[in-house]
Every structure is written in C-alpha cells, then in structure tokens.
Amino acid sequence: MIKKQTRRTFLKRIIGSFLTVLGLSSGGYFYANRIEPSLLEINELDMNHPLIPKSFEGTKIIQFSDTHLGFHYDLAQFKKLVTKINDLNPDIILFTGDLMDEPNKYSKLNDLVPLLDRLHAPLGKYCIYGNHDHGGYGSEIYRNIMESTNFKVLLNQSIAIKLKDGSSFYLIGIDDAMLGNPDLPLALKNVQNNHFNLLLSHAPDLAEAASRYPIHWQLSGHSHGGQVKLPILGALIIPPFAQLYPEGLFRIEGRYPLTLYVNRGIGTTRLPFRFMAKPELTIFTLKSSR
C-alpha cells in the first residue's frame, strides 16, 4: 500500500535534506534561521525604455514584496524596513503581494496600520494581491488595510502616473494567479496607446501571457528566490507560477518584448529559513533610452 504524503511529512523531508546538506551543524542551522533572513540586500537597476517620458528621467521606484508578517517576521523587523525604505527617498513605492502569512489569524492589525501609513512617496504607493492576501479569507482584510494607509490596490486595473507637465506612464496591476482571477485585457482596458506600461503581477510566470500585450516591464515576487538553495540540488521551494522565472532579471521575447524582474521578497513562508536567497529591496531608476 502506498502512503499518501502529507504536507507535514513533505516539509519534514525538506528540512531533513536541508540539515543533511548543512552537515547537521548548529552553525548552519543558526545562519539559515537567524542570520540570512536579516541580511537585507538592496539591488539597484535602471528601468530603461524609449517610451518613458524625459520628465520621468531619474524617478526612483522601490519595490518590496512578500513580507509574510506573522510567520517568523514581526512588526519590529517591519518597522526597520519602513525606515529603510523612507531613508532611500522613493518617488513611488510598489508592494507586490503577500503582506501577512495568514491574514485572518494576524492579531496585530492595529499596530501594522500606522507603520504602512508611515511609508512616503510623492508619486504614490501602489500594491497588488498575492496568494496569501487572498488565503484565509483575507481578501477584504488586505484591501482595507492597504487602502486605509493610502496604498492604491490595483486589481485588474491601471492607473496613469502623471507629472505636472502632463507627461505620464501607466501602472497596471493584475490579480494573483493561484487564488485570484488575473485578467490582463480588463487591466489594460483604459491604457492609451504609445505609453510606457509597467505591470505588477505577484506571479512571475504570467510574464509569458503578458508578453502578448503592450507591456514593457513586469515586476513580480512570490518565489522568495527559492528561499533555500543548495549546491547541486538548487532551490528547495519554488511555488507554482514561479517555476520559469524564480529570481532576477529576464527578457521575454513575445509579441511585445518584455523585461521581467523577480524580487526575492522579505519574509519566509512554509520553512523559517533562507539560504543563498537573501531578502531583497529593489530600487529602479527610470531612464528614457531614446
């Protein structure tokens, strides 16, 4: 008789493999559990495209993702992250999903709100849904929190980011691929021609579909960069819809060439470890490559 593998058994086997590779050393366990999850890496990239208006040249966008508050990531850590983001003086802040690990079980919503509200960006704060934001009956909890702290929730919709001189580009957000209903045609409904279009999709692998539409860049999270990567074996945890593009910068040659960036996120989920997959903030500087 074949035994059905439960989620708990599966996780135990992963942890067992992980500890075996680390040589069962307490130092290796401590590093992956306590040290690397706190080693925030700040990556800086130029976001180039000829349709970016000259007046947006030098505009700074900060992306953060996958905090998973409540699962080995607490408000004291998040408070430091908020301070770090504000110290970097972003013009635009983007959150690409998975704020709380289990929204309906998170007990510190009243303490979380003022921290999110403290984030400041003169051209706006924007966010999308991740699978954990929908999970645990969390959809309305997440929306209410984000909207109450002046984040614009983009759910299969677009918004024009405008400057005083009338120049603009479009920010587009789609729903999560695992527990939501992403709809690119609906999201693009009000987007005008000949504008730079920046897509937010929690799931990076939706870039394959996005490249069939006039989308020039896509920013995603979800993968945690594999969260635990081992020599030879590679990443232990790569969720659905992050199999093709687990982290970093990619060029997708579809009908419309698209540049994808996949952020490794901040927190952890399923396993309280990070190994060879440091948490990440990403800074993008807009460049008009005419």
PDB file of C-alpha atoms in Angstrom:
ATOM      1  CA  MET A   1       0.000   0.000   0.000  1.00  0.00           C
ATOM      2  CA  ILE A   2       1.352   3.427  -0.982  1.00  0.00           C
ATOM      3  CA  LYS A   3       1.180   6.013   1.788  1.00  0.00           C
ATOM      4  CA  LYS A   4      -0.139   9.409   0.872  1.00  0.00           C
ATOM      5  CA  GLN A   5       2.493  12.058   1.583  1.00  0.00           C
ATOM      6  CA  THR A   6       1.068  14.729   3.866  1.00  0.00           C
ATOM      7  CA  ARG A   7       2.179  18.341   3.856  1.00  0.00           C
ATOM      8  CA  ARG A   8       3.821  17.827   7.271  1.00  0.00           C
ATOM      9  CA  THR A   9       5.748  14.785   6.019  1.00  0.00           C
ATOM     10  CA  PHE A  10       6.830  16.692   2.929  1.00  0.00           C
ATOM     11  CA  LEU A  11       8.146  19.594   4.998  1.00  0.00           C
ATOM     12  CA  LYS A  12       9.948  17.230   7.378  1.00  0.00           C
ATOM     13  CA  ARG A  13      11.701  15.627   4.433  1.00  0.00           C
ATOM     14  CA  ILE A  14      12.746  19.004   3.053  1.00  0.00           C
ATOM     15  CA  ILE A  15      14.077  20.093   6.449  1.00  0.00           C
ATOM     16  CA  GLY A  16      15.866  16.763   6.804  1.00  0.00           C
ATOM     17  CA  SER A  17      17.544  17.184   3.415  1.00  0.00           C
ATOM     18  CA  PHE A  18      18.448  20.744   4.299  1.00  0.00           C
ATOM     19  CA  LEU A  19      20.095  19.814   7.588  1.00  0.00           C
ATOM     20  CA  THR A  20      21.902  16.894   5.995  1.00  0.00           C
ATOM     21  CA  VAL A  21      23.466  19.154   3.387  1.00  0.00           C
ATOM     22  CA  LEU A  22      24.490  21.595   6.094  1.00  0.00           C
ATOM     23  CA  GLY A  23      26.194  18.712   7.882  1.00  0.00           C
ATOM     24  CA  LEU A  24      23.712  18.793  10.772  1.00  0.00           C
ATOM     25  CA  SER A  25      25.728  21.702  12.140  1.00  0.00           C
ATOM     26  CA  SER A  26      24.148  24.050  14.638  1.00  0.00           C
ATOM     27  CA  GLY A  27      26.044  26.881  12.975  1.00  0.00           C
ATOM     28  CA  GLY A  28      24.485  26.186   9.589  1.00  0.00           C
ATOM     29  CA  TYR A  29      21.013  25.969  11.110  1.00  0.00           C
ATOM     30  CA  PHE A  30      21.513  29.201  13.040  1.00  0.00           C
ATOM     31  CA  TYR A  31      22.760  31.026   9.937  1.00  0.00           C
ATOM     32  CA  ALA A  32      19.806  29.974   7.776  1.00  0.00           C
ATOM     33  CA  ASN A  33      17.236  30.544  10.519  1.00  0.00           C
ATOM     34  CA  ARG A  34      18.515  33.726  12.164  1.00  0.00           C
ATOM     35  CA  ILE A  35      21.287  35.367  10.133  1.00  0.00           C
ATOM     36  CA  GLU A  36      20.488  35.264   6.421  1.00  0.00           C
ATOM     37  CA  PRO A  37      16.786  36.204   6.868  1.00  0.00           C
ATOM     38  CA  SER A  38      18.038  39.505   8.361  1.00  0.00           C
ATOM     39  CA  LEU A  39      20.667  40.224   5.672  1.00  0.00           C
ATOM     40  CA  LEU A  40      18.648  42.671   3.592  1.00  0.00           C
ATOM     41  CA  GLU A  41      20.149  43.160   0.147  1.00  0.00           C
ATOM     42  CA  ILE A  42      19.405  46.344  -1.791  1.00  0.00           C
ATOM     43  CA  ASN A  43      19.611  45.894  -5.557  1.00  0.00           C
ATOM     44  CA  GLU A  44      19.623  48.863  -7.923  1.00  0.00           C
ATOM     45  CA  LEU A  45      18.634  48.676 -11.587  1.00  0.00           C
ATOM     46  CA  ASP A  46      17.897  51.134 -14.364  1.00  0.00           C
ATOM     47  CA  MET A  47      14.446  50.731 -15.881  1.00  0.00           C
ATOM     48  CA  ASN A  48      15.068  51.714 -19.480  1.00  0.00           C
ATOM     49  CA  HIS A  49      12.559  52.184 -22.278  1.00  0.00           C
ATOM     50  CA  PRO A  50      12.171  54.741 -25.085  1.00  0.00           C
ATOM     51  CA  LEU A  51       8.520  55.361 -24.143  1.00  0.00           C
ATOM     52  CA  ILE A  52       9.457  56.613 -20.671  1.00  0.00           C
ATOM     53  CA  PRO A  53       8.987  60.405 -20.877  1.00  0.00           C
ATOM     54  CA  LYS A  54      12.098  62.535 -20.426  1.00  0.00           C
ATOM     55  CA  SER A  55      10.488  64.308 -17.494  1.00  0.00           C
ATOM     56  CA  PHE A  56      10.452  60.990 -15.573  1.00  0.00           C
ATOM     57  CA  GLU A  57      14.208  60.594 -16.020  1.00  0.00           C
ATOM     58  CA  GLY A  58      15.722  59.744 -12.635  1.00  0.00           C
ATOM     59  CA  THR A  59      12.405  58.873 -10.961  1.00  0.00           C
ATOM     60  CA  LYS A  60      13.074  56.335  -8.192  1.00  0.00           C
ATOM     61  CA  ILE A  61      10.778  53.349  -7.677  1.00  0.00           C
ATOM     62  CA  ILE A  62      11.185  50.998  -4.702  1.00  0.00           C
ATOM     63  CA  GLN A  63       9.690  47.512  -4.827  1.00  0.00           C
ATOM     64  CA  PHE A  64       9.230  45.359  -1.742  1.00  0.00           C
ATOM     65  CA  SER A  65       7.375  42.078  -1.582  1.00  0.00           C
ATOM     66  CA  ASP A  66       6.374  39.008   0.411  1.00  0.00           C
ATOM     67  CA  THR A  67       6.778  40.203   3.986  1.00  0.00           C
ATOM     68  CA  HIS A  68       4.636  37.325   5.321  1.00  0.00           C
ATOM     69  CA  LEU A  69       4.080  39.068   8.633  1.00  0.00           C
ATOM     70  CA  GLY A  70       3.227  36.588  11.374  1.00  0.00           C
ATOM     71  CA  PHE A  71       5.475  33.786  10.154  1.00  0.00           C
ATOM     72  CA  HIS A  72       8.903  34.451  11.672  1.00  0.00           C
ATOM     73  CA  TYR A  73       8.734  38.111  10.599  1.00  0.00           C
ATOM     74  CA  ASP A  74       7.418  40.599  13.136  1.00  0.00           C
ATOM     75  CA  LEU A  75       6.465  44.259  13.404  1.00  0.00           C
ATOM     76  CA  ALA A  76       9.795  45.257  14.933  1.00  0.00           C
ATOM     77  CA  GLN A  77      11.520  43.983  11.800  1.00  0.00           C
ATOM     78  CA  PHE A  78       8.908  45.602   9.581  1.00  0.00           C
ATOM     79  CA  LYS A  79       9.392  48.929  11.357  1.00  0.00           C
ATOM     80  CA  LYS A  80      13.093  48.837  10.432  1.00  0.00           C
ATOM     81  CA  LEU A  81      12.141  48.038   6.830  1.00  0.00           C
ATOM     82  CA  VAL A  82       9.795  51.041   6.696  1.00  0.00           C
ATOM     83  CA  THR A  83      12.578  53.292   7.997  1.00  0.00           C
ATOM     84  CA  LYS A  84      14.997  51.888   5.414  1.00  0.00           C
ATOM     85  CA  ILE A  85      12.544  52.465   2.552  1.00  0.00           C
ATOM     86  CA  ASN A  86      11.826  56.034   3.627  1.00  0.00           C
ATOM     87  CA  ASP A  87      15.546  56.763   4.033  1.00  0.00           C
ATOM     88  CA  LEU A  88      16.016  55.817   0.361  1.00  0.00           C
ATOM     89  CA  ASN A  89      13.629  58.655  -0.640  1.00  0.00           C
ATOM     90  CA  PRO A  90      11.486  56.838  -3.231  1.00  0.00           C
ATOM     91  CA  ASP A  91       9.221  58.721  -5.618  1.00  0.00           C
ATOM     92  CA  ILE A  92       6.985  55.648  -5.965  1.00  0.00           C
ATOM     93  CA  ILE A  93       6.547  52.641  -3.650  1.00  0.00           C
ATOM     94  CA  LEU A  94       5.305  49.315  -5.016  1.00  0.00           C
ATOM     95  CA  PHE A  95       4.289  46.299  -2.934  1.00  0.00           C
ATOM     96  CA  THR A  96       3.888  43.104  -4.950  1.00  0.00           C
ATOM     97  CA  GLY A  97       1.866  40.944  -2.586  1.00  0.00           C
ATOM     98  CA  ASP A  98       1.785  38.625   0.449  1.00  0.00           C
ATOM     99  CA  LEU A  99       1.692  41.113   3.321  1.00  0.00           C
ATOM    100  CA  MET A 100       0.603  38.690   6.057  1.00  0.00           C
ATOM    101  CA  ASP A 101       1.125  34.951   6.047  1.00  0.00           C
ATOM    102  CA  GLU A 102      -2.405  34.253   7.335  1.00  0.00           C
ATOM    103  CA  PRO A 103      -4.487  37.466   7.294  1.00  0.00           C
ATOM    104  CA  ASN A 104      -7.462  36.130   9.242  1.00  0.00           C
ATOM    105  CA  LYS A 105      -5.183  34.926  12.069  1.00  0.00           C
ATOM    106  CA  TYR A 106      -2.976  38.002  12.291  1.00  0.00           C
ATOM    107  CA  SER A 107      -3.641  39.692  15.623  1.00  0.00           C
ATOM    108  CA  LYS A 108      -1.678  42.941  15.277  1.00  0.00           C
ATOM    109  CA  LEU A 109      -3.548  44.767  12.525  1.00  0.00           C
ATOM    110  CA  ASN A 110      -3.925  47.907  14.644  1.00  0.00           C
ATOM    111  CA  ASP A 111      -0.157  48.092  15.067  1.00  0.00           C
ATOM    112  CA  LEU A 112       0.537  47.348  11.406  1.00  0.00           C
ATOM    113  CA  VAL A 113      -1.604  50.173  10.002  1.00  0.00           C
ATOM    114  CA  PRO A 114       0.462  53.117  11.327  1.00  0.00           C
ATOM    115  CA  LEU A 115       3.662  51.533  10.006  1.00  0.00           C
ATOM    116  CA  LEU A 116       2.263  51.159   6.492  1.00  0.00           C
ATOM    117  CA  ASP A 117       0.869  54.677   6.742  1.00  0.00           C
ATOM    118  CA  ARG A 118       4.360  55.974   7.572  1.00  0.00           C
ATOM    119  CA  LEU A 119       5.701  54.934   4.150  1.00  0.00           C
ATOM    120  CA  HIS A 120       6.014  58.031   1.996  1.00  0.00           C
ATOM    121  CA  ALA A 121       6.313  58.509  -1.750  1.00  0.00           C
ATOM    122  CA  PRO A 122       5.286  61.746  -3.527  1.00  0.00           C
ATOM    123  CA  LEU A 123       4.045  59.972  -6.682  1.00  0.00           C
ATOM    124  CA  GLY A 124       2.091  57.373  -4.748  1.00  0.00           C
ATOM    125  CA  LYS A 125       2.025  53.958  -3.096  1.00  0.00           C
ATOM    126  CA  TYR A 126       0.571  51.037  -5.054  1.00  0.00           C
ATOM    127  CA  CYS A 127       0.017  47.332  -4.423  1.00  0.00           C
ATOM    128  CA  ILE A 128      -1.449  44.114  -5.772  1.00  0.00           C
ATOM    129  CA  TYR A 129      -2.767  40.872  -4.313  1.00  0.00           C
ATOM    130  CA  GLY A 130      -0.589  37.848  -3.614  1.00  0.00           C
ATOM    131  CA  ASN A 131      -1.916  34.373  -2.914  1.00  0.00           C
ATOM    132  CA  HIS A 132      -1.537  34.796   0.865  1.00  0.00           C
ATOM    133  CA  ASP A 133      -3.503  38.055   0.727  1.00  0.00           C
ATOM    134  CA  HIS A 134      -6.464  36.073  -0.610  1.00  0.00           C
ATOM    135  CA  GLY A 135      -5.817  32.999   1.552  1.00  0.00           C
ATOM    136  CA  GLY A 136      -7.504  32.554   4.904  1.00  0.00           C
ATOM    137  CA  TYR A 137     -10.438  34.745   3.832  1.00  0.00           C
ATOM    138  CA  GLY A 138      -8.023  37.638   3.759  1.00  0.00           C
ATOM    139  CA  SER A 139      -9.061  39.495   0.595  1.00  0.00           C
ATOM    140  CA  GLU A 140     -11.069  42.224   2.293  1.00  0.00           C
ATOM    141  CA  ILE A 141      -8.722  42.404   5.287  1.00  0.00           C
ATOM    142  CA  TYR A 142      -5.812  43.116   2.956  1.00  0.00           C
ATOM    143  CA  ARG A 143      -7.713  45.641   0.830  1.00  0.00           C
ATOM    144  CA  ASN A 144      -8.978  47.539   3.882  1.00  0.00           C
ATOM    145  CA  ILE A 145      -5.510  47.753   5.431  1.00  0.00           C
ATOM    146  CA  MET A 146      -3.808  48.923   2.263  1.00  0.00           C
ATOM    147  CA  GLU A 147      -6.455  51.461   1.298  1.00  0.00           C
ATOM    148  CA  SER A 148      -6.573  52.875   4.823  1.00  0.00           C
ATOM    149  CA  THR A 149      -2.829  53.585   4.568  1.00  0.00           C
ATOM    150  CA  ASN A 150      -3.063  55.361   1.185  1.00  0.00           C
ATOM    151  CA  PHE A 151      -1.957  52.439  -0.962  1.00  0.00           C
ATOM    152  CA  LYS A 152      -3.859  52.133  -4.223  1.00  0.00           C
ATOM    153  CA  VAL A 153      -4.869  48.486  -4.709  1.00  0.00           C
ATOM    154  CA  LEU A 154      -4.650  47.594  -8.399  1.00  0.00           C
ATOM    155  CA  LEU A 155      -6.985  44.669  -9.037  1.00  0.00           C
ATOM    156  CA  ASN A 156      -7.054  44.033 -12.792  1.00  0.00           C
ATOM    157  CA  GLN A 157      -6.853  47.752 -13.425  1.00  0.00           C
ATOM    158  CA  SER A 158      -4.478  50.516 -14.435  1.00  0.00           C
ATOM    159  CA  ILE A 159      -3.629  53.983 -13.265  1.00  0.00           C
ATOM    160  CA  ALA A 160      -1.805  56.792 -15.027  1.00  0.00           C
ATOM    161  CA  ILE A 161       1.175  58.158 -13.107  1.00  0.00           C
ATOM    162  CA  LYS A 162       1.283  61.825 -14.092  1.00  0.00           C
ATOM    163  CA  LEU A 163       3.615  64.772 -13.629  1.00  0.00           C
ATOM    164  CA  LYS A 164       2.643  68.452 -13.611  1.00  0.00           C
ATOM    165  CA  ASP A 165       3.840  68.888 -17.205  1.00  0.00           C
ATOM    166  CA  GLY A 166       1.221  66.362 -18.376  1.00  0.00           C
ATOM    167  CA  SER A 167       3.636  63.516 -19.100  1.00  0.00           C
ATOM    168  CA  SER A 168       2.601  60.084 -17.856  1.00  0.00           C
ATOM    169  CA  PHE A 169       3.070  56.340 -17.901  1.00  0.00           C
ATOM    170  CA  TYR A 170       0.723  53.524 -16.882  1.00  0.00           C
ATOM    171  CA  LEU A 171       0.997  51.301 -13.844  1.00  0.00           C
ATOM    172  CA  ILE A 172      -1.049  48.108 -14.278  1.00  0.00           C
ATOM    173  CA  GLY A 173      -1.896  45.559 -11.601  1.00  0.00           C
ATOM    174  CA  ILE A 174      -3.400  42.096 -12.018  1.00  0.00           C
ATOM    175  CA  ASP A 175      -4.843  39.638  -9.542  1.00  0.00           C
ATOM    176  CA  ASP A 176      -2.927  36.684  -8.130  1.00  0.00           C
ATOM    177  CA  ALA A 177      -2.646  33.603 -10.342  1.00  0.00           C
ATOM    178  CA  MET A 178      -3.094  30.949  -7.618  1.00  0.00           C
ATOM    179  CA  LEU A 179      -6.117  32.170  -5.652  1.00  0.00           C
ATOM    180  CA  GLY A 180      -7.326  35.125  -7.676  1.00  0.00           C
ATOM    181  CA  ASN A 181      -8.536  35.807 -11.208  1.00  0.00           C
ATOM    182  CA  PRO A 182      -5.919  37.689 -13.240  1.00  0.00           C
ATOM    183  CA  ASP A 183      -7.417  39.449 -16.253  1.00  0.00           C
ATOM    184  CA  LEU A 184      -4.928  41.265 -18.483  1.00  0.00           C
ATOM    185  CA  PRO A 185      -7.430  42.527 -21.098  1.00  0.00           C
ATOM    186  CA  LEU A 186      -9.541  44.068 -18.333  1.00  0.00           C
ATOM    187  CA  ALA A 187      -6.483  45.589 -16.666  1.00  0.00           C
ATOM    188  CA  LEU A 188      -5.404  47.163 -19.955  1.00  0.00           C
ATOM    189  CA  LYS A 189      -8.868  48.431 -20.879  1.00  0.00           C
ATOM    190  CA  ASN A 190      -8.177  52.120 -20.188  1.00  0.00           C
ATOM    191  CA  VAL A 191      -4.499  52.179 -21.187  1.00  0.00           C
ATOM    192  CA  GLN A 192      -3.787  54.581 -24.042  1.00  0.00           C
ATOM    193  CA  ASN A 193      -1.522  53.767 -26.957  1.00  0.00           C
ATOM    194  CA  ASN A 194       2.123  54.824 -27.136  1.00  0.00           C
ATOM    195  CA  HIS A 195       2.680  54.976 -23.389  1.00  0.00           C
ATOM    196  CA  PHE A 196       5.184  53.118 -21.213  1.00  0.00           C
ATOM    197  CA  ASN A 197       3.344  50.316 -19.395  1.00  0.00           C
ATOM    198  CA  LEU A 198       4.627  48.786 -16.147  1.00  0.00           C
ATOM    199  CA  LEU A 199       2.858  45.644 -14.922  1.00  0.00           C
ATOM    200  CA  LEU A 200       2.667  44.374 -11.346  1.00  0.00           C
ATOM    201  CA  SER A 201       1.974  40.631 -11.103  1.00  0.00           C
ATOM    202  CA  HIS A 202       2.647  38.672  -7.938  1.00  0.00           C
ATOM    203  CA  ALA A 203       3.264  35.558 -10.047  1.00  0.00           C
ATOM    204  CA  PRO A 204       6.326  35.984 -12.300  1.00  0.00           C
ATOM    205  CA  ASP A 205       5.395  33.242 -14.774  1.00  0.00           C
ATOM    206  CA  LEU A 206       2.444  35.313 -16.008  1.00  0.00           C
ATOM    207  CA  ALA A 207       5.074  37.221 -17.986  1.00  0.00           C
ATOM    208  CA  GLU A 208       4.544  34.607 -20.712  1.00  0.00           C
ATOM    209  CA  ALA A 209       0.956  35.802 -21.135  1.00  0.00           C
ATOM    210  CA  ALA A 210       1.856  39.457 -20.561  1.00  0.00           C
ATOM    211  CA  SER A 211       4.292  39.411 -23.487  1.00  0.00           C
ATOM    212  CA  ARG A 212       1.302  39.061 -25.823  1.00  0.00           C
ATOM    213  CA  TYR A 213       0.158  42.536 -24.787  1.00  0.00           C
ATOM    214  CA  PRO A 214       1.787  46.000 -24.998  1.00  0.00           C
ATOM    215  CA  ILE A 215       3.529  45.677 -21.621  1.00  0.00           C
ATOM    216  CA  HIS A 216       7.141  46.782 -21.410  1.00  0.00           C
ATOM    217  CA  TRP A 217       8.253  45.840 -17.885  1.00  0.00           C
ATOM    218  CA  GLN A 218       6.835  43.480 -15.265  1.00  0.00           C
ATOM    219  CA  LEU A 219       7.682  43.405 -11.547  1.00  0.00           C
ATOM    220  CA  SER A 220       6.894  40.284  -9.521  1.00  0.00           C
ATOM    221  CA  GLY A 221       7.626  38.492  -6.247  1.00  0.00           C
ATOM    222  CA  HIS A 222       6.150  35.211  -4.953  1.00  0.00           C
ATOM    223  CA  SER A 223       9.207  32.984  -5.447  1.00  0.00           C
ATOM    224  CA  HIS A 224      11.343  34.135  -2.475  1.00  0.00           C
ATOM    225  CA  GLY A 225      14.219  33.372  -4.832  1.00  0.00           C
ATOM    226  CA  GLY A 226      13.729  29.723  -3.939  1.00  0.00           C
ATOM    227  CA  GLN A 227      14.163  30.672  -0.239  1.00  0.00           C
ATOM    228  CA  VAL A 228      16.533  27.732   0.373  1.00  0.00           C
ATOM    229  CA  LYS A 229      19.040  26.923  -2.379  1.00  0.00           C
ATOM    230  CA  LEU A 230      21.512  24.110  -2.052  1.00  0.00           C
ATOM    231  CA  PRO A 231      24.574  23.233  -4.125  1.00  0.00           C
ATOM    232  CA  ILE A 232      23.701  20.776  -6.916  1.00  0.00           C
ATOM    233  CA  LEU A 233      20.093  20.381  -5.699  1.00  0.00           C
ATOM    234  CA  GLY A 234      19.172  24.012  -6.344  1.00  0.00           C
ATOM    235  CA  ALA A 235      16.073  25.614  -4.807  1.00  0.00           C
ATOM    236  CA  LEU A 236      14.029  23.505  -2.389  1.00  0.00           C
ATOM    237  CA  ILE A 237      10.909  25.665  -2.539  1.00  0.00           C
ATOM    238  CA  ILE A 238       9.689  27.091  -5.833  1.00  0.00           C
ATOM    239  CA  PRO A 239       5.929  27.686  -5.778  1.00  0.00           C
ATOM    240  CA  PRO A 240       3.569  27.314  -8.730  1.00  0.00           C
ATOM    241  CA  PHE A 241       3.712  30.224 -11.181  1.00  0.00           C
ATOM    242  CA  ALA A 242       7.369  30.890 -10.314  1.00  0.00           C
ATOM    243  CA  GLN A 243       8.846  27.823 -11.976  1.00  0.00           C
ATOM    244  CA  LEU A 244      10.085  29.584 -15.117  1.00  0.00           C
ATOM    245  CA  TYR A 245      11.371  32.785 -13.581  1.00  0.00           C
ATOM    246  CA  PRO A 246      12.445  32.290  -9.930  1.00  0.00           C
ATOM    247  CA  GLU A 247      14.524  35.461  -9.353  1.00  0.00           C
ATOM    248  CA  GLY A 248      16.305  38.333 -11.002  1.00  0.00           C
ATOM    249  CA  LEU A 249      16.160  39.921 -14.446  1.00  0.00           C
ATOM    250  CA  PHE A 250      14.758  38.275 -17.574  1.00  0.00           C
ATOM    251  CA  ARG A 251      13.969  39.265 -21.135  1.00  0.00           C
ATOM    252  CA  ILE A 252      10.851  37.650 -22.617  1.00  0.00           C
ATOM    253  CA  GLU A 253      10.656  37.783 -26.402  1.00  0.00           C
ATOM    254  CA  GLY A 254       6.917  37.587 -27.015  1.00  0.00           C
ATOM    255  CA  ARG A 255       4.791  39.567 -29.423  1.00  0.00           C
ATOM    256  CA  TYR A 256       5.835  42.568 -27.349  1.00  0.00           C
ATOM    257  CA  PRO A 257       9.354  42.220 -25.867  1.00  0.00           C
ATOM    258  CA  LEU A 258       9.062  42.443 -22.080  1.00  0.00           C
ATOM    259  CA  THR A 259      11.599  42.871 -19.284  1.00  0.00           C
ATOM    260  CA  LEU A 260      10.763  40.983 -16.092  1.00  0.00           C
ATOM    261  CA  TYR A 261      12.259  41.451 -12.657  1.00  0.00           C
ATOM    262  CA  VAL A 262      11.527  38.967  -9.859  1.00  0.00           C
ATOM    263  CA  ASN A 263      12.158  40.221  -6.330  1.00  0.00           C
ATOM    264  CA  ARG A 264      13.182  37.657  -3.664  1.00  0.00           C
ATOM    265  CA  GLY A 265      10.892  39.165  -1.049  1.00  0.00           C
ATOM    266  CA  ILE A 266      11.438  39.998   2.611  1.00  0.00           C
ATOM    267  CA  GLY A 267       9.989  37.271   4.819  1.00  0.00           C
ATOM    268  CA  THR A 268       9.735  33.500   4.742  1.00  0.00           C
ATOM    269  CA  THR A 269       6.888  31.030   4.448  1.00  0.00           C
ATOM    270  CA  ARG A 270       6.448  27.268   4.967  1.00  0.00           C
ATOM    271  CA  LEU A 271      10.026  26.988   6.290  1.00  0.00           C
ATOM    272  CA  PRO A 272      11.645  29.575   8.635  1.00  0.00           C
ATOM    273  CA  PHE A 273      14.893  29.567   6.643  1.00  0.00           C
ATOM    274  CA  ARG A 274      16.717  31.487   3.960  1.00  0.00           C
ATOM    275  CA  PHE A 275      19.886  30.070   2.475  1.00  0.00           C
ATOM    276  CA  MET A 276      21.613  31.583  -0.579  1.00  0.00           C
ATOM    277  CA  ALA A 277      18.455  33.664  -1.077  1.00  0.00           C
ATOM    278  CA  LYS A 278      18.812  36.887   0.917  1.00  0.00           C
ATOM    279  CA  PRO A 279      15.784  39.135   1.434  1.00  0.00           C
ATOM    280  CA  GLU A 280      15.649  41.980  -1.042  1.00  0.00           C
ATOM    281  CA  LEU A 281      14.606  45.570  -1.676  1.00  0.00           C
ATOM    282  CA  THR A 282      14.850  46.670  -5.298  1.00  0.00           C
ATOM    283  CA  ILE A 283      15.398  50.241  -6.456  1.00  0.00           C
ATOM    284  CA  PHE A 284      14.535  51.067 -10.060  1.00  0.00           C
ATOM    285  CA  THR A 285      15.579  54.343 -11.652  1.00  0.00           C
ATOM    286  CA  LEU A 286      13.565  55.340 -14.706  1.00  0.00           C
ATOM    287  CA  LYS A 287      15.632  56.088 -17.805  1.00  0.00           C
ATOM    288  CA  SER A 288      14.360  57.270 -21.172  1.00  0.00           C
ATOM    289  CA  SER A 289      16.573  55.376 -23.628  1.00  0.00           C
ATOM    290  CA  ARG A 290      15.698  57.402 -26.717  1.00  0.00           C
TER     291      ARG A 290
END
